[in-house]
Structure formats: C-alpha cells, structure tokens
Amino acid sequence: MGYYGTRTGSSSQLAILTPNQRENIIRKERERRRLIRHVGSKFCRYQQVRQLSAENAAKIRERVKIAKQKKMEELRKRITDAIVQRNHLTSSGVLSPVHIDSNTLPTETPRRSRRSQITREELARAVHRHREALSRLRRENEREQRRRELILERRRKAREVANVRSRRI
C-alpha cells in the first residue's frame, strides 16, 4: 500500500494499547485514509467531467454563434447584391414601363399596389362614409346619454317622493 509515518506523540499512545487494539486502530485509520483518497479522486473526476462538459458546451455555443454570423453575413450580402442589381436596372432604364412586356406582368397585382392606386372618386366616397359613420356614432352616443340622464332623473324624483312620504309619517 504505502508508508504512513506516525508522529512521536501518537506512537507513545499506541504503546499502551494491546497489539490487537493497535492493529485495529491502524487498519481503521488506513481504511479511512483510503476512503478519503477514493472519494477525493471521485470528486476530482466529477469536477473534471463538469469542467469538460462546460468546455464542450462553450465550444458548441461558439460554433453556433459563428454559424449564425456566417448565415447573417451571407444573407446580408445577398440582399445587398439584390438591391444593387435592382437599383442598377432601374437607373439604367431596363425596367422602365415602356420596355416591360404586358405578358410578363402578373395578372393579379399585390394588395399593396392596389391600395396605393386609389382614385379620387374612391377617396371621396371613403371620406363620405367616414363622415356618415362619425355622425351615426355621435347620434348613438347622444341617445345613450339622454337615456342615462332620464334614468337618473327618474331615480331623483322617486327619491324625492320617498322623502316627502317619510316626512308625512
């Protein structure tokens, strides 16, 4: 196993014990130290495993971060190229309405482009509908307010009648 040195004070205490007691104490002390070494090495292994797994996780996070950055850079480059190409084509007049074939245009225009092509007549009708809706809403609010005031007035009159009756009695 290994050599375990004893201090001078402890050897004098062992001298007064019987040989069997001394052997038992030495055996127990060796077992205790062995267990401490064993548990300590397990703890060190556990720490090593934790440290390795933390390092691996950090490496994985770093790889994912780098991959995301590469994808973002690639996407940014593609978008920039598309914008530059579109600007170049529109500035050079390649995409002017004169040169576009009517067969290449989509049959159904996107919603955004339809919304931007509101005519003056449609705009006037929309403004008229808006004004009508506001006046209808105003009338409904006034009607509701009158109803509330009528209810409050009735309650006030009923309270006054009850007060008059209670004074008579």
PDB file of C-alpha atoms in Angstrom:
ATOM      1  CA  MET A   1       0.000   0.000   0.000  1.00  0.00           C
ATOM      2  CA  GLY A   2       2.011   2.895   1.212  1.00  0.00           C
ATOM      3  CA  TYR A   3       4.113   4.087   4.065  1.00  0.00           C
ATOM      4  CA  TYR A   4       2.291   6.030   6.743  1.00  0.00           C
ATOM      5  CA  GLY A   5       4.553   7.815   9.141  1.00  0.00           C
ATOM      6  CA  THR A   6       3.403   8.374  12.721  1.00  0.00           C
ATOM      7  CA  ARG A   7       4.100  11.328  14.903  1.00  0.00           C
ATOM      8  CA  THR A   8       6.147  10.751  18.005  1.00  0.00           C
ATOM      9  CA  GLY A   9       3.263  11.673  20.316  1.00  0.00           C
ATOM     10  CA  SER A  10       0.877   9.160  18.763  1.00  0.00           C
ATOM     11  CA  SER A  11       3.371   6.262  18.964  1.00  0.00           C
ATOM     12  CA  SER A  12       3.577   6.615  22.729  1.00  0.00           C
ATOM     13  CA  GLN A  13      -0.206   6.405  22.947  1.00  0.00           C
ATOM     14  CA  LEU A  14      -0.240   3.261  20.809  1.00  0.00           C
ATOM     15  CA  ALA A  15       2.338   1.648  23.112  1.00  0.00           C
ATOM     16  CA  ILE A  16      -0.130   1.388  25.993  1.00  0.00           C
ATOM     17  CA  LEU A  17      -2.656  -0.498  23.813  1.00  0.00           C
ATOM     18  CA  THR A  18      -2.713  -4.211  23.276  1.00  0.00           C
ATOM     19  CA  PRO A  19      -1.333  -5.434  19.956  1.00  0.00           C
ATOM     20  CA  ASN A  20      -4.839  -6.319  18.664  1.00  0.00           C
ATOM     21  CA  GLN A  21      -6.203  -2.888  19.548  1.00  0.00           C
ATOM     22  CA  ARG A  22      -3.226  -1.267  17.893  1.00  0.00           C
ATOM     23  CA  GLU A  23      -3.722  -3.313  14.710  1.00  0.00           C
ATOM     24  CA  ASN A  24      -7.437  -2.436  14.646  1.00  0.00           C
ATOM     25  CA  ILE A  25      -6.732   1.281  15.040  1.00  0.00           C
ATOM     26  CA  ILE A  26      -4.056   1.215  12.324  1.00  0.00           C
ATOM     27  CA  ARG A  27      -6.363  -0.796   9.986  1.00  0.00           C
ATOM     28  CA  LYS A  28      -9.251   1.617  10.569  1.00  0.00           C
ATOM     29  CA  GLU A  29      -7.010   4.630  10.005  1.00  0.00           C
ATOM     30  CA  ARG A  30      -5.690   3.136   6.737  1.00  0.00           C
ATOM     31  CA  GLU A  31      -9.262   2.375   5.625  1.00  0.00           C
ATOM     32  CA  ARG A  32     -10.348   5.902   6.487  1.00  0.00           C
ATOM     33  CA  ARG A  33      -7.460   7.415   4.519  1.00  0.00           C
ATOM     34  CA  ARG A  34      -8.115   5.065   1.594  1.00  0.00           C
ATOM     35  CA  LEU A  35     -11.762   6.118   1.539  1.00  0.00           C
ATOM     36  CA  ILE A  36     -10.777   9.767   1.673  1.00  0.00           C
ATOM     37  CA  ARG A  37      -8.412   9.260  -1.275  1.00  0.00           C
ATOM     38  CA  HIS A  38     -11.093   7.318  -3.161  1.00  0.00           C
ATOM     39  CA  VAL A  39     -13.837   9.880  -2.541  1.00  0.00           C
ATOM     40  CA  GLY A  40     -11.436  12.703  -3.290  1.00  0.00           C
ATOM     41  CA  SER A  41     -10.485  11.134  -6.604  1.00  0.00           C
ATOM     42  CA  LYS A  42     -14.173  10.640  -7.475  1.00  0.00           C
ATOM     43  CA  PHE A  43     -14.822  14.274  -6.633  1.00  0.00           C
ATOM     44  CA  CYS A  44     -11.895  15.298  -8.813  1.00  0.00           C
ATOM     45  CA  ARG A  45     -13.227  13.126 -11.637  1.00  0.00           C
ATOM     46  CA  TYR A  46     -16.665  14.682 -11.181  1.00  0.00           C
ATOM     47  CA  GLN A  47     -15.112  18.136 -11.314  1.00  0.00           C
ATOM     48  CA  GLN A  48     -13.127  17.148 -14.386  1.00  0.00           C
ATOM     49  CA  VAL A  49     -16.268  15.835 -16.097  1.00  0.00           C
ATOM     50  CA  ARG A  50     -18.163  19.012 -15.213  1.00  0.00           C
ATOM     51  CA  GLN A  51     -15.310  21.142 -16.455  1.00  0.00           C
ATOM     52  CA  LEU A  52     -15.055  19.152 -19.687  1.00  0.00           C
ATOM     53  CA  SER A  53     -18.800  19.323 -20.291  1.00  0.00           C
ATOM     54  CA  ALA A  54     -18.765  23.069 -19.615  1.00  0.00           C
ATOM     55  CA  GLU A  55     -15.873  23.483 -22.039  1.00  0.00           C
ATOM     56  CA  ASN A  56     -17.691  21.381 -24.653  1.00  0.00           C
ATOM     57  CA  ALA A  57     -20.854  23.431 -24.198  1.00  0.00           C
ATOM     58  CA  ALA A  58     -18.852  26.634 -24.601  1.00  0.00           C
ATOM     59  CA  LYS A  59     -17.261  25.273 -27.789  1.00  0.00           C
ATOM     60  CA  ILE A  60     -20.685  24.296 -29.165  1.00  0.00           C
ATOM     61  CA  ARG A  61     -22.107  27.719 -28.322  1.00  0.00           C
ATOM     62  CA  GLU A  62     -19.169  29.351 -30.071  1.00  0.00           C
ATOM     63  CA  ARG A  63     -19.659  27.176 -33.180  1.00  0.00           C
ATOM     64  CA  VAL A  64     -23.378  28.015 -33.286  1.00  0.00           C
ATOM     65  CA  LYS A  65     -22.585  31.707 -32.895  1.00  0.00           C
ATOM     66  CA  ILE A  66     -20.078  31.576 -35.746  1.00  0.00           C
ATOM     67  CA  ALA A  67     -22.537  29.674 -37.963  1.00  0.00           C
ATOM     68  CA  LYS A  68     -25.256  32.255 -37.267  1.00  0.00           C
ATOM     69  CA  GLN A  69     -22.867  35.074 -38.072  1.00  0.00           C
ATOM     70  CA  LYS A  70     -21.902  33.383 -41.348  1.00  0.00           C
ATOM     71  CA  LYS A  71     -25.564  32.904 -42.315  1.00  0.00           C
ATOM     72  CA  MET A  72     -26.389  36.509 -41.433  1.00  0.00           C
ATOM     73  CA  GLU A  73     -23.408  37.770 -43.412  1.00  0.00           C
ATOM     74  CA  GLU A  74     -24.397  35.633 -46.404  1.00  0.00           C
ATOM     75  CA  LEU A  75     -27.993  36.857 -46.205  1.00  0.00           C
ATOM     76  CA  ARG A  76     -26.849  40.473 -45.845  1.00  0.00           C
ATOM     77  CA  LYS A  77     -24.606  40.046 -48.892  1.00  0.00           C
ATOM     78  CA  ARG A  78     -27.424  38.529 -50.994  1.00  0.00           C
ATOM     79  CA  ILE A  79     -29.831  41.313 -50.023  1.00  0.00           C
ATOM     80  CA  THR A  80     -27.244  43.981 -50.758  1.00  0.00           C
ATOM     81  CA  ASP A  81     -26.496  42.410 -54.138  1.00  0.00           C
ATOM     82  CA  ALA A  82     -30.207  42.253 -54.972  1.00  0.00           C
ATOM     83  CA  ILE A  83     -30.690  45.910 -54.020  1.00  0.00           C
ATOM     84  CA  VAL A  84     -27.660  46.997 -56.019  1.00  0.00           C
ATOM     85  CA  GLN A  85     -28.833  44.986 -59.019  1.00  0.00           C
ATOM     86  CA  ARG A  86     -32.360  46.399 -58.805  1.00  0.00           C
ATOM     87  CA  ASN A  87     -31.039  49.949 -58.465  1.00  0.00           C
ATOM     88  CA  HIS A  88     -28.726  49.398 -61.399  1.00  0.00           C
ATOM     89  CA  LEU A  89     -31.519  48.011 -63.582  1.00  0.00           C
ATOM     90  CA  THR A  90     -33.994  50.756 -62.693  1.00  0.00           C
ATOM     91  CA  SER A  91     -31.427  53.527 -63.088  1.00  0.00           C
ATOM     92  CA  SER A  92     -30.319  52.254 -66.473  1.00  0.00           C
ATOM     93  CA  GLY A  93     -33.899  52.214 -67.694  1.00  0.00           C
ATOM     94  CA  VAL A  94     -34.053  48.477 -68.293  1.00  0.00           C
ATOM     95  CA  LEU A  95     -37.170  48.141 -66.163  1.00  0.00           C
ATOM     96  CA  SER A  96     -38.965  51.199 -67.458  1.00  0.00           C
ATOM     97  CA  PRO A  97     -42.670  50.678 -68.256  1.00  0.00           C
ATOM     98  CA  VAL A  98     -42.003  51.062 -71.979  1.00  0.00           C
ATOM     99  CA  HIS A  99     -39.719  48.029 -72.106  1.00  0.00           C
ATOM    100  CA  ILE A 100     -41.838  45.707 -69.968  1.00  0.00           C
ATOM    101  CA  ASP A 101     -43.888  43.203 -71.924  1.00  0.00           C
ATOM    102  CA  SER A 102     -47.511  43.016 -70.799  1.00  0.00           C
ATOM    103  CA  ASN A 103     -47.338  39.201 -70.785  1.00  0.00           C
ATOM    104  CA  THR A 104     -44.672  39.241 -68.073  1.00  0.00           C
ATOM    105  CA  LEU A 105     -46.789  41.308 -65.686  1.00  0.00           C
ATOM    106  CA  PRO A 106     -48.678  39.356 -63.041  1.00  0.00           C
ATOM    107  CA  THR A 107     -52.395  39.003 -63.657  1.00  0.00           C
ATOM    108  CA  GLU A 108     -53.243  39.774 -60.049  1.00  0.00           C
ATOM    109  CA  THR A 109     -51.485  42.760 -58.562  1.00  0.00           C
ATOM    110  CA  PRO A 110     -50.350  42.588 -54.959  1.00  0.00           C
ATOM    111  CA  ARG A 111     -52.530  44.160 -52.306  1.00  0.00           C
ATOM    112  CA  ARG A 112     -50.089  46.942 -51.516  1.00  0.00           C
ATOM    113  CA  SER A 113     -50.002  48.181 -55.085  1.00  0.00           C
ATOM    114  CA  ARG A 114     -53.810  48.045 -55.339  1.00  0.00           C
ATOM    115  CA  ARG A 115     -54.114  50.101 -52.151  1.00  0.00           C
ATOM    116  CA  SER A 116     -51.804  52.776 -53.468  1.00  0.00           C
ATOM    117  CA  GLN A 117     -53.871  53.169 -56.651  1.00  0.00           C
ATOM    118  CA  ILE A 118     -56.988  54.643 -55.004  1.00  0.00           C
ATOM    119  CA  THR A 119     -58.747  57.022 -57.349  1.00  0.00           C
ATOM    120  CA  ARG A 120     -60.079  60.428 -56.345  1.00  0.00           C
ATOM    121  CA  GLU A 121     -63.634  59.161 -56.598  1.00  0.00           C
ATOM    122  CA  GLU A 122     -62.904  56.242 -54.253  1.00  0.00           C
ATOM    123  CA  LEU A 123     -61.183  58.619 -51.865  1.00  0.00           C
ATOM    124  CA  ALA A 124     -64.197  60.968 -51.869  1.00  0.00           C
ATOM    125  CA  ARG A 125     -66.536  58.024 -51.188  1.00  0.00           C
ATOM    126  CA  ALA A 126     -64.311  56.858 -48.338  1.00  0.00           C
ATOM    127  CA  VAL A 127     -64.318  60.339 -46.781  1.00  0.00           C
ATOM    128  CA  HIS A 128     -68.124  60.490 -47.130  1.00  0.00           C
ATOM    129  CA  ARG A 129     -68.511  57.048 -45.468  1.00  0.00           C
ATOM    130  CA  HIS A 130     -66.205  58.189 -42.680  1.00  0.00           C
ATOM    131  CA  ARG A 131     -68.258  61.328 -42.028  1.00  0.00           C
ATOM    132  CA  GLU A 132     -71.508  59.326 -42.034  1.00  0.00           C
ATOM    133  CA  ALA A 133     -70.071  56.809 -39.592  1.00  0.00           C
ATOM    134  CA  LEU A 134     -68.910  59.597 -37.279  1.00  0.00           C
ATOM    135  CA  SER A 135     -72.313  61.303 -37.328  1.00  0.00           C
ATOM    136  CA  ARG A 136     -74.062  57.958 -36.690  1.00  0.00           C
ATOM    137  CA  LEU A 137     -71.721  57.292 -33.776  1.00  0.00           C
ATOM    138  CA  ARG A 138     -72.332  60.794 -32.396  1.00  0.00           C
ATOM    139  CA  ARG A 139     -76.131  60.305 -32.604  1.00  0.00           C
ATOM    140  CA  GLU A 140     -75.905  56.932 -30.845  1.00  0.00           C
ATOM    141  CA  ASN A 141     -73.760  58.419 -28.069  1.00  0.00           C
ATOM    142  CA  GLU A 142     -76.201  61.325 -27.611  1.00  0.00           C
ATOM    143  CA  ARG A 143     -79.152  58.901 -27.488  1.00  0.00           C
ATOM    144  CA  GLU A 144     -77.363  56.783 -24.862  1.00  0.00           C
ATOM    145  CA  GLN A 145     -76.522  59.901 -22.827  1.00  0.00           C
ATOM    146  CA  ARG A 146     -80.174  61.058 -22.894  1.00  0.00           C
ATOM    147  CA  ARG A 147     -81.294  57.591 -21.757  1.00  0.00           C
ATOM    148  CA  ARG A 148     -78.846  57.676 -18.818  1.00  0.00           C
ATOM    149  CA  GLU A 149     -79.969  61.189 -17.854  1.00  0.00           C
ATOM    150  CA  LEU A 150     -83.633  60.103 -17.989  1.00  0.00           C
ATOM    151  CA  ILE A 151     -82.919  57.147 -15.696  1.00  0.00           C
ATOM    152  CA  LEU A 152     -81.053  59.405 -13.248  1.00  0.00           C
ATOM    153  CA  GLU A 153     -83.899  61.950 -13.320  1.00  0.00           C
ATOM    154  CA  ARG A 154     -86.466  59.225 -12.571  1.00  0.00           C
ATOM    155  CA  ARG A 155     -84.374  57.972  -9.652  1.00  0.00           C
ATOM    156  CA  ARG A 156     -84.033  61.506  -8.292  1.00  0.00           C
ATOM    157  CA  LYS A 157     -87.812  62.062  -8.499  1.00  0.00           C
ATOM    158  CA  ALA A 158     -88.506  58.702  -6.845  1.00  0.00           C
ATOM    159  CA  ARG A 159     -86.091  59.635  -4.039  1.00  0.00           C
ATOM    160  CA  GLU A 160     -87.857  62.990  -3.574  1.00  0.00           C
ATOM    161  CA  VAL A 161     -91.281  61.296  -3.426  1.00  0.00           C
ATOM    162  CA  ALA A 162     -89.955  58.831  -0.863  1.00  0.00           C
ATOM    163  CA  ASN A 163     -88.539  61.700   1.233  1.00  0.00           C
ATOM    164  CA  VAL A 164     -91.880  63.555   1.112  1.00  0.00           C
ATOM    165  CA  ARG A 165     -93.734  60.406   2.224  1.00  0.00           C
ATOM    166  CA  SER A 166     -91.321  59.816   5.081  1.00  0.00           C
ATOM    167  CA  ARG A 167     -91.782  63.413   6.310  1.00  0.00           C
ATOM    168  CA  ARG A 168     -95.576  62.997   6.422  1.00  0.00           C
ATOM    169  CA  ILE A 169     -95.398  59.942   8.632  1.00  0.00           C
TER     170      ILE A 169
END
